């Protein structure tokens, strides 16, 4: 007596559900990883922002040091004015003082620009901090949801594996089971294809009439001559 296809259809349906669970178990941790990368990226942006402010403050400190050094030099020149003996020396010192004061003014003007840049940067800090907080909150929510879903999928997968063994045990033709498993491994858990008319709905190639007759009679193990999938009619 020819073996019927119905049990293989049932087996494929269980395999589809198993593969769906397995995909979820692969994808759900990735959703946590993607969310973690968002947190890491937001934190890196915040750190870069802080580093930029720190660098501006270093520039400001360096300018303030330059100003103090120039002021010390101006003071020395002014002290020297009291001890010069010629107008030429006096004029030369006044020239040096004027140049130093011009340098001080130039540096101080630059310092004001640096201060404005620091103020602008610090005004942006809450935005960067809020981005980190939002990313961390999203990560926490996604982790909780994903971990709950992973637990559910693992329980479902365990149940489906038992269902598969039960369905598989009802098929007593070892050669057909081996064929099913071989084709299943080739097509990622989809070893069977619907036959509509005389056309395989997986590769859309026609099958000979005698093959179509066997499929219509619901014989198991009838393969598409083109793609090799096991043909059936729902």
Short mmCIF file of N, CA, C and O in Angstrom, two decimals, residues 79-154:
data_model
loop_
_atom_site.label_atom_id
_atom_site.label_comp_id
_atom_site.label_asym_id
_atom_site.label_seq_id
_atom_site.Cartn_x
_atom_site.Cartn_y
_atom_site.Cartn_z
N UNK A 79 59.40 98.67 34.92
CA UNK A 79 60.42 98.89 35.95
C UNK A 79 61.70 99.43 35.32
O UNK A 79 62.36 100.35 35.84
N UNK A 80 62.02 98.86 34.14
CA UNK A 80 63.25 99.26 33.46
C UNK A 80 63.18 100.72 32.98
O UNK A 80 64.22 101.40 32.85
N UNK A 81 61.94 101.18 32.74
CA UNK A 81 61.79 102.57 32.29
C UNK A 81 62.39 103.56 33.28
O UNK A 81 62.86 104.65 32.91
N UNK A 82 62.35 103.19 34.55
CA UNK A 82 62.83 104.09 35.60
C UNK A 82 64.36 104.16 35.66
O UNK A 82 64.91 105.02 36.36
N UNK A 83 64.99 103.26 34.96
CA UNK A 83 66.45 103.21 35.08
C UNK A 83 67.17 103.50 33.76
O UNK A 83 68.40 103.46 33.72
N UNK A 84 66.43 103.74 32.67
CA UNK A 84 67.10 104.00 31.39
C UNK A 84 67.74 105.39 31.42
O UNK A 84 67.28 106.30 32.13
N UNK A 85 68.78 105.58 30.62
CA UNK A 85 69.53 106.83 30.65
C UNK A 85 69.37 107.65 29.36
O UNK A 85 69.72 108.84 29.36
N UNK A 86 68.87 106.99 28.31
CA UNK A 86 68.75 107.73 27.05
C UNK A 86 67.32 107.65 26.54
O UNK A 86 66.56 106.72 26.86
N UNK A 87 66.98 108.65 25.71
CA UNK A 87 65.65 108.66 25.09
C UNK A 87 65.45 107.47 24.16
O UNK A 87 64.35 106.94 24.03
N UNK A 88 66.58 107.06 23.54
CA UNK A 88 66.50 105.93 22.62
C UNK A 88 66.11 104.66 23.38
O UNK A 88 65.26 103.88 22.94
N UNK A 89 66.71 104.41 24.53
CA UNK A 89 66.38 103.25 25.35
C UNK A 89 64.94 103.35 25.87
O UNK A 89 64.21 102.36 25.90
N UNK A 90 64.56 104.60 26.23
CA UNK A 90 63.19 104.80 26.73
C UNK A 90 62.18 104.49 25.63
O UNK A 90 61.17 103.80 25.88
N UNK A 91 62.44 104.98 24.42
CA UNK A 91 61.53 104.74 23.30
C UNK A 91 61.47 103.25 22.94
O UNK A 91 60.41 102.72 22.62
N UNK A 92 62.62 102.60 23.02
CA UNK A 92 62.66 101.17 22.70
C UNK A 92 61.83 100.37 23.70
O UNK A 92 61.08 99.46 23.31
N UNK A 93 61.92 100.73 24.97
CA UNK A 93 61.14 100.02 25.99
C UNK A 93 59.64 100.29 25.81
O UNK A 93 58.81 99.39 25.97
N UNK A 94 59.31 101.54 25.50
CA UNK A 94 57.90 101.85 25.27
C UNK A 94 57.36 101.07 24.07
O UNK A 94 56.21 100.62 24.08
N UNK A 95 58.20 100.91 23.06
CA UNK A 95 57.80 100.12 21.90
C UNK A 95 57.56 98.66 22.28
O UNK A 95 56.58 98.03 21.84
N UNK A 96 58.43 98.11 23.12
CA UNK A 96 58.28 96.73 23.58
C UNK A 96 57.00 96.59 24.42
O UNK A 96 56.26 95.60 24.30
N UNK A 97 56.75 97.61 25.26
CA UNK A 97 55.54 97.56 26.10
C UNK A 97 54.29 97.60 25.23
O UNK A 97 53.33 96.85 25.45
N UNK A 98 54.29 98.47 24.22
CA UNK A 98 53.13 98.57 23.32
C UNK A 98 52.90 97.26 22.58
O UNK A 98 51.77 96.79 22.43
N UNK A 99 54.00 96.64 22.13
CA UNK A 99 53.87 95.36 21.44
C UNK A 99 53.33 94.27 22.34
O UNK A 99 52.49 93.46 21.94
N UNK A 100 53.82 94.25 23.57
CA UNK A 100 53.37 93.23 24.54
C UNK A 100 51.89 93.43 24.87
O UNK A 100 51.12 92.46 24.98
N UNK A 101 51.50 94.71 25.03
CA UNK A 101 50.09 94.97 25.32
C UNK A 101 49.20 94.57 24.14
O UNK A 101 48.08 94.07 24.34
N UNK A 102 49.70 94.78 22.91
CA UNK A 102 48.93 94.36 21.73
C UNK A 102 48.78 92.83 21.70
O UNK A 102 47.71 92.30 21.37
N UNK A 103 49.88 92.14 22.05
CA UNK A 103 49.81 90.67 22.11
C UNK A 103 48.81 90.22 23.18
O UNK A 103 48.04 89.28 22.97
N UNK A 104 48.86 90.91 24.33
CA UNK A 104 47.92 90.55 25.40
C UNK A 104 46.48 90.75 24.96
O UNK A 104 45.62 89.89 25.20
N UNK A 105 46.22 91.86 24.27
CA UNK A 105 44.86 92.13 23.80
C UNK A 105 44.41 91.09 22.79
O UNK A 105 43.26 90.63 22.82
N UNK A 106 45.34 90.73 21.90
CA UNK A 106 45.00 89.71 20.89
C UNK A 106 44.67 88.37 21.55
O UNK A 106 43.69 87.71 21.18
N UNK A 107 45.46 87.98 22.54
CA UNK A 107 45.22 86.71 23.23
C UNK A 107 43.92 86.76 24.02
O UNK A 107 43.14 85.80 24.04
N UNK A 108 43.66 87.90 24.67
CA UNK A 108 42.42 88.04 25.44
C UNK A 108 41.20 88.00 24.53
O UNK A 108 40.18 87.40 24.89
N UNK A 109 41.32 88.61 23.36
CA UNK A 109 40.21 88.53 22.40
C UNK A 109 39.95 87.08 22.00
O UNK A 109 38.79 86.64 21.91
N UNK A 110 41.02 86.34 21.78
CA UNK A 110 40.87 84.92 21.46
C UNK A 110 40.27 84.14 22.61
O UNK A 110 39.49 83.21 22.40
N UNK A 111 40.62 84.56 23.83
CA UNK A 111 40.09 83.88 25.02
C UNK A 111 38.57 84.05 25.10
O UNK A 111 37.85 83.13 25.49
N UNK A 112 38.10 85.24 24.74
CA UNK A 112 36.66 85.47 24.76
C UNK A 112 35.95 84.52 23.77
O UNK A 112 34.87 83.99 24.06
N UNK A 113 36.58 84.32 22.62
CA UNK A 113 36.00 83.41 21.63
C UNK A 113 35.98 81.97 22.17
O UNK A 113 35.01 81.23 21.96
N UNK A 114 37.05 81.59 22.86
CA UNK A 114 37.10 80.25 23.45
C UNK A 114 36.03 80.10 24.52
O UNK A 114 35.35 79.07 24.62
N UNK A 115 35.86 81.15 25.33
CA UNK A 115 34.83 81.12 26.37
C UNK A 115 33.43 80.96 25.75
O UNK A 115 32.59 80.21 26.26
N UNK A 116 33.19 81.67 24.67
CA UNK A 116 31.91 81.54 23.98
C UNK A 116 31.71 80.13 23.46
O UNK A 116 30.60 79.57 23.52
N UNK A 117 32.78 79.54 22.94
CA UNK A 117 32.70 78.16 22.43
C UNK A 117 32.41 77.18 23.56
O UNK A 117 31.63 76.24 23.41
N UNK A 118 33.04 77.41 24.72
CA UNK A 118 32.79 76.55 25.89
C UNK A 118 31.34 76.66 26.33
O UNK A 118 30.67 75.66 26.60
N UNK A 119 30.83 77.90 26.40
CA UNK A 119 29.43 78.11 26.80
C UNK A 119 28.48 77.40 25.83
O UNK A 119 27.50 76.79 26.25
N UNK A 120 28.78 77.52 24.54
CA UNK A 120 27.93 76.87 23.53
C UNK A 120 27.96 75.36 23.69
O UNK A 120 26.92 74.69 23.63
N UNK A 121 29.15 74.82 23.89
CA UNK A 121 29.29 73.37 24.07
C UNK A 121 28.56 72.90 25.32
O UNK A 121 27.85 71.89 25.31
N UNK A 122 28.75 73.63 26.42
CA UNK A 122 28.10 73.22 27.67
C UNK A 122 26.58 73.31 27.56
O UNK A 122 25.86 72.56 28.21
N UNK A 123 26.10 74.21 26.72
CA UNK A 123 24.66 74.28 26.49
C UNK A 123 24.12 73.05 25.76
O UNK A 123 22.93 72.73 25.87
N UNK A 124 25.00 72.37 25.04
CA UNK A 124 24.60 71.16 24.31
C UNK A 124 24.67 69.91 25.19
O UNK A 124 24.12 68.86 24.82
N UNK A 125 25.33 70.01 26.33
CA UNK A 125 25.54 68.84 27.19
C UNK A 125 24.24 68.15 27.58
O UNK A 125 24.14 66.91 27.49
N UNK A 126 23.20 68.87 28.04
CA UNK A 126 21.95 68.18 28.41
C UNK A 126 21.37 67.35 27.28
O UNK A 126 20.79 66.29 27.54
N UNK A 127 21.52 67.80 26.05
CA UNK A 127 21.01 67.03 24.92
C UNK A 127 21.73 65.71 24.76
O UNK A 127 21.09 64.67 24.52
N UNK A 128 23.05 65.73 24.90
CA UNK A 128 23.83 64.49 24.82
C UNK A 128 23.48 63.55 25.98
O UNK A 128 23.36 62.34 25.79
N UNK A 129 23.32 64.13 27.17
CA UNK A 129 22.97 63.31 28.34
C UNK A 129 21.59 62.69 28.17
O UNK A 129 21.38 61.52 28.52
N UNK A 130 20.66 63.47 27.62
CA UNK A 130 19.30 62.95 27.41
C UNK A 130 19.32 61.81 26.39
O UNK A 130 18.56 60.83 26.52
N UNK A 131 20.18 61.92 25.39
CA UNK A 131 20.29 60.86 24.38
C UNK A 131 20.78 59.56 25.01
O UNK A 131 20.28 58.47 24.69
N UNK A 132 21.75 59.67 25.91
CA UNK A 132 22.26 58.49 26.61
C UNK A 132 21.16 57.88 27.47
O UNK A 132 20.95 56.66 27.47
N UNK A 133 20.45 58.72 28.22
CA UNK A 133 19.38 58.23 29.09
C UNK A 133 18.28 57.55 28.30
O UNK A 133 17.78 56.49 28.70
N UNK A 134 17.91 58.13 27.15
CA UNK A 134 16.87 57.53 26.31
C UNK A 134 17.33 56.18 25.76
O UNK A 134 16.55 55.22 25.72
N UNK A 135 18.59 56.11 25.34
CA UNK A 135 19.13 54.85 24.81
C UNK A 135 19.19 53.79 25.89
O UNK A 135 18.89 52.61 25.64
N UNK A 136 19.57 54.17 27.09
CA UNK A 136 19.64 53.22 28.20
C UNK A 136 18.24 52.73 28.59
O UNK A 136 18.06 51.54 28.89
N UNK A 137 17.28 53.62 28.56
CA UNK A 137 15.90 53.23 28.87
C UNK A 137 15.38 52.26 27.82
O UNK A 137 14.75 51.24 28.14
N UNK A 138 15.67 52.56 26.55
CA UNK A 138 15.24 51.67 25.47
C UNK A 138 15.89 50.30 25.61
O UNK A 138 15.25 49.27 25.41
N UNK A 139 17.18 50.30 25.95
CA UNK A 139 17.90 49.03 26.13
C UNK A 139 17.26 48.21 27.24
O UNK A 139 17.08 47.00 27.09
N UNK A 140 16.94 48.86 28.34
CA UNK A 140 16.32 48.14 29.45
C UNK A 140 14.99 47.52 29.04
O UNK A 140 14.71 46.35 29.36
N UNK A 141 14.18 48.29 28.31
CA UNK A 141 12.88 47.78 27.87
C UNK A 141 13.04 46.63 26.88
O UNK A 141 12.35 45.61 26.99
N UNK A 142 13.95 46.82 25.92
CA UNK A 142 14.16 45.78 24.91
C UNK A 142 14.72 44.52 25.55
O UNK A 142 14.32 43.40 25.21
N UNK A 143 15.65 44.68 26.50
CA UNK A 143 16.22 43.51 27.18
C UNK A 143 15.15 42.74 27.94
O UNK A 143 15.10 41.50 27.86
N UNK A 144 14.29 43.46 28.65
CA UNK A 144 13.23 42.80 29.41
C UNK A 144 12.28 42.05 28.46
O UNK A 144 11.92 40.89 28.71
N UNK A 145 11.88 42.72 27.38
CA UNK A 145 10.97 42.09 26.42
C UNK A 145 11.63 40.90 25.73
O UNK A 145 11.01 39.84 25.57
N UNK A 146 12.88 41.09 25.33
CA UNK A 146 13.58 40.03 24.61
C UNK A 146 13.82 38.82 25.51
O UNK A 146 13.64 37.67 25.08
N UNK A 147 14.23 39.06 26.75
CA UNK A 147 14.48 37.94 27.66
C UNK A 147 13.20 37.16 27.96
O UNK A 147 13.23 35.93 28.05
N UNK A 148 12.07 37.89 28.09
CA UNK A 148 10.79 37.20 28.30
C UNK A 148 10.43 36.39 27.06
O UNK A 148 9.97 35.24 27.16
N UNK A 149 10.63 36.99 25.88
CA UNK A 149 10.31 36.29 24.63
C UNK A 149 11.22 35.08 24.43
O UNK A 149 10.78 34.03 23.95
N UNK A 150 12.49 35.21 24.78
CA UNK A 150 13.43 34.09 24.66
C UNK A 150 12.99 32.93 25.54
O UNK A 150 13.01 31.77 25.11
N UNK A 151 12.57 33.24 26.75
CA UNK A 151 12.10 32.17 27.65
C UNK A 151 10.88 31.48 27.07
O UNK A 151 10.76 30.25 27.12
N UNK A 152 9.97 32.27 26.49
CA UNK A 152 8.77 31.69 25.88
C UNK A 152 9.13 30.82 24.70
O UNK A 152 8.58 29.72 24.53
N UNK A 153 10.04 31.32 23.85
CA UNK A 153 10.43 30.55 22.65
C UNK A 153 11.13 29.26 23.03
O UNK A 153 10.95 28.23 22.37
N UNK A 154 11.95 29.31 24.07
CA UNK A 154 12.64 28.08 24.49
C UNK A 154 11.64 27.03 24.97
O UNK A 154 11.78 25.85 24.65
#
